[in-house]
One Martini backbone bead per residue (centre of mass of N, CA, C, O) as a GRO file, in nm:
protein
  386
    1UNK     BB    1   0.099   0.032   0.016
    2UNK     BB    2   0.056   0.356   0.027
    3UNK     BB    3   0.088   0.634   0.214
    4UNK     BB    4  -0.182   0.775   0.113
    5UNK     BB    5  -0.365   0.497   0.200
    6UNK     BB    6  -0.353   0.515   0.491
    7UNK     BB    7  -0.487   0.449   0.770
    8UNK     BB    8  -0.595   0.565   1.040
    9UNK     BB    9  -0.401   0.668   1.328
   10UNK     BB   10  -0.286   0.706   1.619
   11UNK     BB   11  -0.132   0.866   1.842
   12UNK     BB   12   0.186   0.851   1.984
   13UNK     BB   13   0.359   0.795   2.238
   14UNK     BB   14   0.630   0.857   2.391
   15UNK     BB   15   0.949   0.692   2.366
   16UNK     BB   16   1.190   0.659   2.606
   17UNK     BB   17   1.390   0.458   2.453
   18UNK     BB   18   1.469   0.711   2.246
   19UNK     BB   19   1.622   0.910   2.483
   20UNK     BB   20   1.925   0.763   2.483
   21UNK     BB   21   2.047   0.928   2.283
   22UNK     BB   22   2.166   0.791   2.029
   23UNK     BB   23   1.996   0.619   1.772
   24UNK     BB   24   1.954   0.313   1.671
   25UNK     BB   25   1.815   0.135   1.428
   26UNK     BB   26   1.721  -0.107   1.600
   27UNK     BB   27   1.549   0.067   1.790
   28UNK     BB   28   1.356   0.179   1.580
   29UNK     BB   29   1.253  -0.096   1.476
   30UNK     BB   30   1.142  -0.197   1.750
   31UNK     BB   31   0.919   0.034   1.764
   32UNK     BB   32   0.767  -0.100   1.494
   33UNK     BB   33   0.719  -0.371   1.571
   34UNK     BB   34   0.404  -0.539   1.492
   35UNK     BB   35   0.290  -0.324   1.332
   36UNK     BB   36   0.095  -0.192   1.132
   37UNK     BB   37   0.153  -0.013   0.855
   38UNK     BB   38  -0.010   0.243   0.929
   39UNK     BB   39   0.131   0.284   1.204
   40UNK     BB   40   0.422   0.308   1.104
   41UNK     BB   41   0.384   0.552   0.925
   42UNK     BB   42   0.272   0.744   1.145
   43UNK     BB   43   0.512   0.729   1.333
   44UNK     BB   44   0.716   0.850   1.136
   45UNK     BB   45   0.565   1.118   1.082
   46UNK     BB   46   0.561   1.215   1.398
   47UNK     BB   47   0.878   1.125   1.435
   48UNK     BB   48   1.191   1.270   1.390
   49UNK     BB   49   1.379   1.022   1.469
   50UNK     BB   50   1.304   0.880   1.176
   51UNK     BB   51   1.455   1.124   1.013
   52UNK     BB   52   1.670   0.923   0.823
   53UNK     BB   53   1.856   0.806   0.564
   54UNK     BB   54   1.951   0.525   0.679
   55UNK     BB   55   1.659   0.418   0.715
   56UNK     BB   56   1.573   0.430   0.423
   57UNK     BB   57   1.797   0.238   0.324
   58UNK     BB   58   1.707  -0.003   0.486
   59UNK     BB   59   1.425  -0.039   0.354
   60UNK     BB   60   1.532  -0.076   0.064
   61UNK     BB   61   1.707  -0.326   0.121
   62UNK     BB   62   1.478  -0.504   0.229
   63UNK     BB   63   1.308  -0.498  -0.027
   64UNK     BB   64   1.520  -0.625  -0.220
   65UNK     BB   65   1.543  -0.898  -0.053
   66UNK     BB   66   1.199  -0.959  -0.069
   67UNK     BB   67   1.057  -0.936  -0.356
   68UNK     BB   68   1.042  -1.246  -0.439
   69UNK     BB   69   0.928  -1.393  -0.162
   70UNK     BB   70   0.787  -1.092  -0.044
   71UNK     BB   71   0.614  -0.841  -0.185
   72UNK     BB   72   0.452  -0.732   0.053
   73UNK     BB   73   0.697  -0.653   0.229
   74UNK     BB   74   0.834  -0.474   0.018
   75UNK     BB   75   0.606  -0.253  -0.005
   76UNK     BB   76   0.622  -0.173   0.291
   77UNK     BB   77   0.919  -0.079   0.292
   78UNK     BB   78   0.884   0.145   0.077
   79UNK     BB   79   0.674   0.306   0.236
   80UNK     BB   80   0.867   0.367   0.472
   81UNK     BB   81   1.082   0.514   0.308
   82UNK     BB   82   0.899   0.745   0.224
   83UNK     BB   83   0.828   0.848   0.506
   84UNK     BB   84   1.114   0.921   0.582
   85UNK     BB   85   1.188   1.112   0.344
   86UNK     BB   86   0.952   1.317   0.393
   87UNK     BB   87   1.092   1.405   0.686
   88UNK     BB   88   1.315   1.546   0.570
   89UNK     BB   89   1.540   1.810   0.562
   90UNK     BB   90   1.592   1.994   0.288
   91UNK     BB   91   1.803   2.209   0.387
   92UNK     BB   92   2.003   1.990   0.505
   93UNK     BB   93   2.010   1.771   0.265
   94UNK     BB   94   1.894   1.877   0.003
   95UNK     BB   95   1.671   1.916  -0.243
   96UNK     BB   96   1.795   1.738  -0.471
   97UNK     BB   97   1.870   1.490  -0.301
   98UNK     BB   98   1.583   1.440  -0.200
   99UNK     BB   99   1.457   1.393  -0.475
  100UNK     BB  100   1.623   1.144  -0.538
  101UNK     BB  101   1.530   0.971  -0.300
  102UNK     BB  102   1.227   0.983  -0.366
  103UNK     BB  103   1.250   0.865  -0.650
  104UNK     BB  104   1.367   0.594  -0.556
  105UNK     BB  105   1.140   0.509  -0.365
  106UNK     BB  106   0.908   0.517  -0.576
  107UNK     BB  107   1.031   0.314  -0.775
  108UNK     BB  108   1.045   0.080  -0.572
  109UNK     BB  109   0.746   0.082  -0.512
  110UNK     BB  110   0.649   0.024  -0.798
  111UNK     BB  111   0.791  -0.252  -0.821
  112UNK     BB  112   0.655  -0.386  -0.578
  113UNK     BB  113   0.365  -0.354  -0.684
  114UNK     BB  114   0.404  -0.515  -0.937
  115UNK     BB  115   0.478  -0.787  -0.801
  116UNK     BB  116   0.215  -0.787  -0.616
  117UNK     BB  117  -0.035  -0.689  -0.829
  118UNK     BB  118  -0.033  -0.344  -0.875
  119UNK     BB  119  -0.039  -0.162  -1.155
  120UNK     BB  120  -0.177   0.107  -1.076
  121UNK     BB  121   0.001   0.179  -0.836
  122UNK     BB  122   0.266   0.164  -0.996
  123UNK     BB  123   0.210   0.391  -1.198
  124UNK     BB  124   0.189   0.616  -0.986
  125UNK     BB  125   0.471   0.579  -0.863
  126UNK     BB  126   0.632   0.643  -1.122
  127UNK     BB  127   0.523   0.928  -1.150
  128UNK     BB  128   0.653   1.028  -0.891
  129UNK     BB  129   0.944   0.965  -0.962
  130UNK     BB  130   0.968   1.153  -1.207
  131UNK     BB  131   0.901   1.414  -1.058
  132UNK     BB  132   1.147   1.410  -0.866
  133UNK     BB  133   1.379   1.379  -1.079
  134UNK     BB  134   1.331   1.660  -1.215
  135UNK     BB  135   1.434   1.791  -0.915
  136UNK     BB  136   1.711   1.689  -0.922
  137UNK     BB  137   2.056   1.631  -1.006
  138UNK     BB  138   2.078   1.445  -1.277
  139UNK     BB  139   2.115   1.145  -1.232
  140UNK     BB  140   2.156   0.911  -1.477
  141UNK     BB  141   2.175   0.643  -1.329
  142UNK     BB  142   1.909   0.674  -1.177
  143UNK     BB  143   1.729   0.711  -1.425
  144UNK     BB  144   1.798   0.434  -1.546
  145UNK     BB  145   1.692   0.255  -1.316
  146UNK     BB  146   1.400   0.358  -1.329
  147UNK     BB  147   1.351   0.279  -1.624
  148UNK     BB  148   1.401  -0.023  -1.585
  149UNK     BB  149   1.164  -0.069  -1.388
  150UNK     BB  150   0.933   0.048  -1.566
  151UNK     BB  151   0.959  -0.151  -1.802
  152UNK     BB  152   0.835  -0.395  -1.651
  153UNK     BB  153   0.554  -0.279  -1.634
  154UNK     BB  154   0.503  -0.241  -1.938
  155UNK     BB  155   0.529  -0.538  -2.001
  156UNK     BB  156   0.293  -0.639  -1.819
  157UNK     BB  157   0.093  -0.438  -1.999
  158UNK     BB  158   0.173  -0.489  -2.310
  159UNK     BB  159   0.386  -0.234  -2.360
  160UNK     BB  160   0.640  -0.291  -2.558
  161UNK     BB  161   0.742  -0.032  -2.686
  162UNK     BB  162   0.769   0.127  -2.421
  163UNK     BB  163   0.954  -0.071  -2.279
  164UNK     BB  164   1.192  -0.054  -2.481
  165UNK     BB  165   1.242   0.246  -2.457
  166UNK     BB  166   1.312   0.256  -2.154
  167UNK     BB  167   1.540   0.048  -2.169
  168UNK     BB  168   1.714   0.199  -2.380
  169UNK     BB  169   1.771   0.440  -2.206
  170UNK     BB  170   1.938   0.282  -2.001
  171UNK     BB  171   2.146   0.150  -2.191
  172UNK     BB  172   2.267   0.412  -2.301
  173UNK     BB  173   2.377   0.517  -2.033
  174UNK     BB  174   2.556   0.271  -1.968
  175UNK     BB  175   2.733   0.283  -2.219
  176UNK     BB  176   2.843   0.575  -2.192
  177UNK     BB  177   2.946   0.506  -1.884
  178UNK     BB  178   3.062   0.216  -1.859
  179UNK     BB  179   2.837   0.032  -1.693
  180UNK     BB  180   2.858  -0.293  -1.692
  181UNK     BB  181   2.673  -0.427  -1.478
  182UNK     BB  182   2.419  -0.263  -1.558
  183UNK     BB  183   2.417  -0.346  -1.851
  184UNK     BB  184   2.390  -0.648  -1.807
  185UNK     BB  185   2.120  -0.635  -1.654
  186UNK     BB  186   1.956  -0.492  -1.881
  187UNK     BB  187   2.001  -0.721  -2.090
  188UNK     BB  188   1.855  -0.937  -1.930
  189UNK     BB  189   1.585  -0.795  -1.936
  190UNK     BB  190   1.561  -0.789  -2.243
  191UNK     BB  191   1.564  -1.095  -2.277
  192UNK     BB  192   1.305  -1.142  -2.117
  193UNK     BB  193   1.119  -0.984  -2.303
  194UNK     BB  194   1.172  -1.152  -2.562
  195UNK     BB  195   1.068  -1.416  -2.445
  196UNK     BB  196   0.781  -1.315  -2.379
  197UNK     BB  197   0.751  -1.249  -2.707
  198UNK     BB  198   0.870  -1.489  -2.867
  199UNK     BB  199   1.213  -1.405  -2.916
  200UNK     BB  200   1.475  -1.605  -2.903
  201UNK     BB  201   1.687  -1.499  -3.102
  202UNK     BB  202   1.715  -1.215  -2.979
  203UNK     BB  203   1.774  -1.308  -2.691
  204UNK     BB  204   2.039  -1.456  -2.749
  205UNK     BB  205   2.205  -1.211  -2.837
  206UNK     BB  206   2.173  -1.043  -2.576
  207UNK     BB  207   2.280  -1.256  -2.368
  208UNK     BB  208   2.564  -1.285  -2.492
  209UNK     BB  209   2.639  -0.989  -2.424
  210UNK     BB  210   2.597  -1.008  -2.108
  211UNK     BB  211   2.789  -1.222  -1.985
  212UNK     BB  212   3.077  -1.056  -1.979
  213UNK     BB  213   2.942  -0.823  -1.774
  214UNK     BB  214   2.925  -1.036  -1.550
  215UNK     BB  215   2.948  -1.084  -1.185
  216UNK     BB  216   2.879  -1.339  -0.977
  217UNK     BB  217   3.001  -1.216  -0.705
  218UNK     BB  218   2.817  -0.946  -0.717
  219UNK     BB  219   2.552  -1.083  -0.900
  220UNK     BB  220   2.415  -1.382  -0.884
  221UNK     BB  221   2.117  -1.352  -0.979
  222UNK     BB  222   2.168  -1.230  -1.258
  223UNK     BB  223   2.349  -1.455  -1.362
  224UNK     BB  224   2.138  -1.683  -1.333
  225UNK     BB  225   1.920  -1.554  -1.507
  226UNK     BB  226   2.086  -1.554  -1.763
  227UNK     BB  227   2.128  -1.861  -1.779
  228UNK     BB  228   1.831  -1.938  -1.782
  229UNK     BB  229   1.758  -1.773  -2.042
  230UNK     BB  230   1.962  -1.912  -2.224
  231UNK     BB  231   1.832  -2.188  -2.217
  232UNK     BB  232   1.559  -2.096  -2.324
  233UNK     BB  233   1.667  -1.983  -2.596
  234UNK     BB  234   1.797  -2.240  -2.703
  235UNK     BB  235   1.537  -2.404  -2.705
  236UNK     BB  236   1.372  -2.195  -2.890
  237UNK     BB  237   1.608  -2.240  -3.136
  238UNK     BB  238   1.683  -2.571  -3.131
  239UNK     BB  239   1.911  -2.605  -2.880
  240UNK     BB  240   1.845  -2.847  -2.671
  241UNK     BB  241   2.113  -2.988  -2.610
  242UNK     BB  242   2.266  -2.735  -2.514
  243UNK     BB  243   2.068  -2.666  -2.290
  244UNK     BB  244   2.098  -2.932  -2.127
  245UNK     BB  245   2.412  -2.895  -2.069
  246UNK     BB  246   2.354  -2.637  -1.860
  247UNK     BB  247   2.183  -2.736  -1.616
  248UNK     BB  248   2.388  -2.832  -1.398
  249UNK     BB  249   2.519  -2.556  -1.344
  250UNK     BB  250   2.261  -2.397  -1.256
  251UNK     BB  251   2.182  -2.582  -1.027
  252UNK     BB  252   2.427  -2.519  -0.847
  253UNK     BB  253   2.365  -2.218  -0.817
  254UNK     BB  254   2.088  -2.244  -0.682
  255UNK     BB  255   2.185  -2.415  -0.441
  256UNK     BB  256   2.379  -2.197  -0.331
  257UNK     BB  257   2.131  -1.986  -0.294
  258UNK     BB  258   1.861  -2.135  -0.205
  259UNK     BB  259   1.664  -2.152  -0.478
  260UNK     BB  260   1.374  -2.328  -0.491
  261UNK     BB  261   1.192  -2.194  -0.699
  262UNK     BB  262   1.400  -2.195  -0.941
  263UNK     BB  263   1.434  -2.498  -0.940
  264UNK     BB  264   1.150  -2.550  -1.039
  265UNK     BB  265   1.181  -2.385  -1.302
  266UNK     BB  266   1.403  -2.563  -1.411
  267UNK     BB  267   1.237  -2.825  -1.423
  268UNK     BB  268   1.039  -2.707  -1.622
  269UNK     BB  269   1.244  -2.661  -1.850
  270UNK     BB  270   1.337  -2.954  -1.875
  271UNK     BB  271   1.064  -3.059  -1.968
  272UNK     BB  272   1.059  -2.889  -2.228
  273UNK     BB  273   1.312  -3.012  -2.348
  274UNK     BB  274   1.211  -3.304  -2.356
  275UNK     BB  275   0.987  -3.239  -2.552
  276UNK     BB  276   1.171  -3.143  -2.786
  277UNK     BB  277   1.327  -3.440  -2.774
  278UNK     BB  278   1.082  -3.663  -2.741
  279UNK     BB  279   1.035  -3.695  -2.407
  280UNK     BB  280   0.735  -3.739  -2.288
  281UNK     BB  281   0.758  -3.895  -2.023
  282UNK     BB  282   0.961  -3.706  -1.879
  283UNK     BB  283   0.791  -3.452  -1.913
  284UNK     BB  284   0.544  -3.540  -1.754
  285UNK     BB  285   0.683  -3.606  -1.487
  286UNK     BB  286   0.806  -3.325  -1.444
  287UNK     BB  287   0.541  -3.158  -1.446
  288UNK     BB  288   0.406  -3.299  -1.208
  289UNK     BB  289   0.623  -3.225  -0.999
  290UNK     BB  290   0.609  -2.917  -1.034
  291UNK     BB  291   0.313  -2.876  -0.974
  292UNK     BB  292   0.329  -2.986  -0.683
  293UNK     BB  293   0.541  -2.784  -0.583
  294UNK     BB  294   0.359  -2.535  -0.616
  295UNK     BB  295   0.123  -2.631  -0.441
  296UNK     BB  296   0.288  -2.667  -0.175
  297UNK     BB  297   0.346  -2.332  -0.198
  298UNK     BB  298   0.077  -2.180  -0.308
  299UNK     BB  299   0.131  -2.164  -0.645
  300UNK     BB  300  -0.127  -2.149  -0.850
  301UNK     BB  301  -0.040  -2.005  -1.105
  302UNK     BB  302   0.198  -2.190  -1.186
  303UNK     BB  303   0.032  -2.452  -1.179
  304UNK     BB  304  -0.152  -2.372  -1.414
  305UNK     BB  305   0.067  -2.354  -1.635
  306UNK     BB  306   0.162  -2.647  -1.608
  307UNK     BB  307  -0.113  -2.774  -1.672
  308UNK     BB  308  -0.112  -2.668  -1.968
  309UNK     BB  309   0.130  -2.832  -2.058
  310UNK     BB  310  -0.008  -3.101  -2.007
  311UNK     BB  311  -0.247  -3.054  -2.198
  312UNK     BB  312  -0.079  -3.062  -2.458
  313UNK     BB  313   0.011  -3.354  -2.435
  314UNK     BB  314  -0.281  -3.475  -2.438
  315UNK     BB  315  -0.373  -3.357  -2.702
  316UNK     BB  316  -0.143  -3.477  -2.887
  317UNK     BB  317  -0.227  -3.778  -2.780
  318UNK     BB  318  -0.538  -3.816  -2.764
  319UNK     BB  319  -0.627  -3.771  -2.425
  320UNK     BB  320  -0.919  -3.692  -2.276
  321UNK     BB  321  -0.914  -3.834  -2.003
  322UNK     BB  322  -0.658  -3.694  -1.880
  323UNK     BB  323  -0.763  -3.412  -1.919
  324UNK     BB  324  -1.011  -3.431  -1.733
  325UNK     BB  325  -0.858  -3.522  -1.484
  326UNK     BB  326  -0.689  -3.267  -1.454
  327UNK     BB  327  -0.924  -3.058  -1.432
  328UNK     BB  328  -1.083  -3.185  -1.194
  329UNK     BB  329  -0.837  -3.143  -0.998
  330UNK     BB  330  -0.756  -2.829  -1.033
  331UNK     BB  331  -1.000  -2.639  -0.978
  332UNK     BB  332  -1.049  -2.677  -0.670
  333UNK     BB  333  -0.766  -2.590  -0.589
  334UNK     BB  334  -0.774  -2.299  -0.717
  335UNK     BB  335  -1.023  -2.204  -0.555
  336UNK     BB  336  -0.850  -2.238  -0.271
  337UNK     BB  337  -0.658  -2.032  -0.370
  338UNK     BB  338  -0.511  -1.745  -0.553
  339UNK     BB  339  -0.707  -1.738  -0.772
  340UNK     BB  340  -0.896  -1.553  -0.953
  341UNK     BB  341  -1.205  -1.544  -1.102
  342UNK     BB  342  -1.111  -1.510  -1.395
  343UNK     BB  343  -0.930  -1.762  -1.400
  344UNK     BB  344  -1.140  -1.970  -1.320
  345UNK     BB  345  -1.333  -1.918  -1.557
  346UNK     BB  346  -1.129  -2.000  -1.776
  347UNK     BB  347  -1.090  -2.297  -1.679
  348UNK     BB  348  -1.386  -2.378  -1.706
  349UNK     BB  349  -1.408  -2.326  -2.008
  350UNK     BB  350  -1.194  -2.535  -2.081
  351UNK     BB  351  -1.340  -2.780  -1.963
  352UNK     BB  352  -1.585  -2.756  -2.154
  353UNK     BB  353  -1.425  -2.793  -2.417
  354UNK     BB  354  -1.327  -3.076  -2.350
  355UNK     BB  355  -1.610  -3.210  -2.320
  356UNK     BB  356  -1.676  -3.110  -2.635
  357UNK     BB  357  -1.416  -3.142  -2.813
  358UNK     BB  358  -1.285  -2.817  -2.857
  359UNK     BB  359  -1.001  -2.850  -2.785
  360UNK     BB  360  -0.685  -2.678  -2.838
  361UNK     BB  361  -0.377  -2.534  -2.870
  362UNK     BB  362  -0.487  -2.248  -2.917
  363UNK     BB  363  -0.645  -2.231  -2.651
  364UNK     BB  364  -0.401  -2.272  -2.468
  365UNK     BB  365  -0.248  -2.020  -2.559
  366UNK     BB  366  -0.464  -1.818  -2.477
  367UNK     BB  367  -0.469  -1.897  -2.176
  368UNK     BB  368  -0.173  -1.846  -2.111
  369UNK     BB  369  -0.171  -1.545  -2.188
  370UNK     BB  370  -0.387  -1.461  -1.988
  371UNK     BB  371  -0.248  -1.548  -1.723
  372UNK     BB  372  -0.002  -1.361  -1.759
  373UNK     BB  373  -0.173  -1.095  -1.754
  374UNK     BB  374  -0.364  -1.144  -1.495
  375UNK     BB  375  -0.149  -1.133  -1.274
  376UNK     BB  376  -0.129  -0.801  -1.315
  377UNK     BB  377  -0.453  -0.795  -1.412
  378UNK     BB  378  -0.763  -0.848  -1.249
  379UNK     BB  379  -0.966  -0.722  -1.480
  380UNK     BB  380  -0.936  -0.944  -1.663
  381UNK     BB  381  -1.075  -1.125  -1.939
  382UNK     BB  382  -1.157  -1.405  -2.115
  383UNK     BB  383  -1.068  -1.410  -2.483
  384UNK     BB  384  -1.090  -1.594  -2.731
  385UNK     BB  385  -0.984  -1.600  -3.073
  386UNK     BB  386  -1.182  -1.882  -3.153
   0.00000   0.00000   0.00000
């Protein structure tokens, strides 16, 4: 939630524990712990002892660390960072520097809201970020990073031309400044966009350019994401054997990071590679295991996409019985999990098409594309193209 939408909270009594000389960040954090987000925001707004830039930086770092595994916590942390920055003394901190900090906080908040599934809130947050950066120091590297983050929102909104323009703005700044790690990261993002648009040949070229710019010891997650997308692009361009040869290396990297979710995604990709290599039995077994892994973690959206990959196998095998069995099992599970009603309605429509023997791979592709878009925009409704 943004700071502007916080529910009213009572005034807080003065906390004597904060009056014992210079206050450490841990003491300030302890005073906020266990409070609802609206109360924490109000506490920060009311008490000038929280108005310090190192506390804002702490909340931004915490948000960055949690955005993938807990985007709800990430967007709360960016909201807290905004509240802290808004309380800073512009005359003491410097008006332009403060505008830079607020622009960075709002851009991070926009990205957290995007990942959390609130595209409209994210769009407003990025508008705020641009407004503050226009009044800032003109730090081009900061402007590039904010453009890079906003490009991901535009991609999620299917505004691909605008997304590529914003990302190219960032890439141009990084190239001119010879900021290689940031350039490598932006190229990995561009490769992800191209894969999302089903342009694996273009993605492969971009990702190959990114690889020598990345230092795995400095940014291991970006390096692993690049390798993951490289495998995906190789498979998508027909180099499935080469893609399969890289799997063991990336698996070791994910295990070193303790990234169990992306290990599941890697197993999902391995199943797709097996399918490309004509190993239907291994592909089906792998997809079933991945689907169950996502369900065990409450990740109904990802489980739904894996289920559609299984549906394609059964369609192409001409096995309507296993298709119906899959759908009858999955819909009640997804109704009890996190899929919103538009997604459930689309899956029910697909089940009815299977019952009437009207389902085909084109319908599965339509449904897969819809689920990818609807994850970011819950107002969408499913409209098959045929």
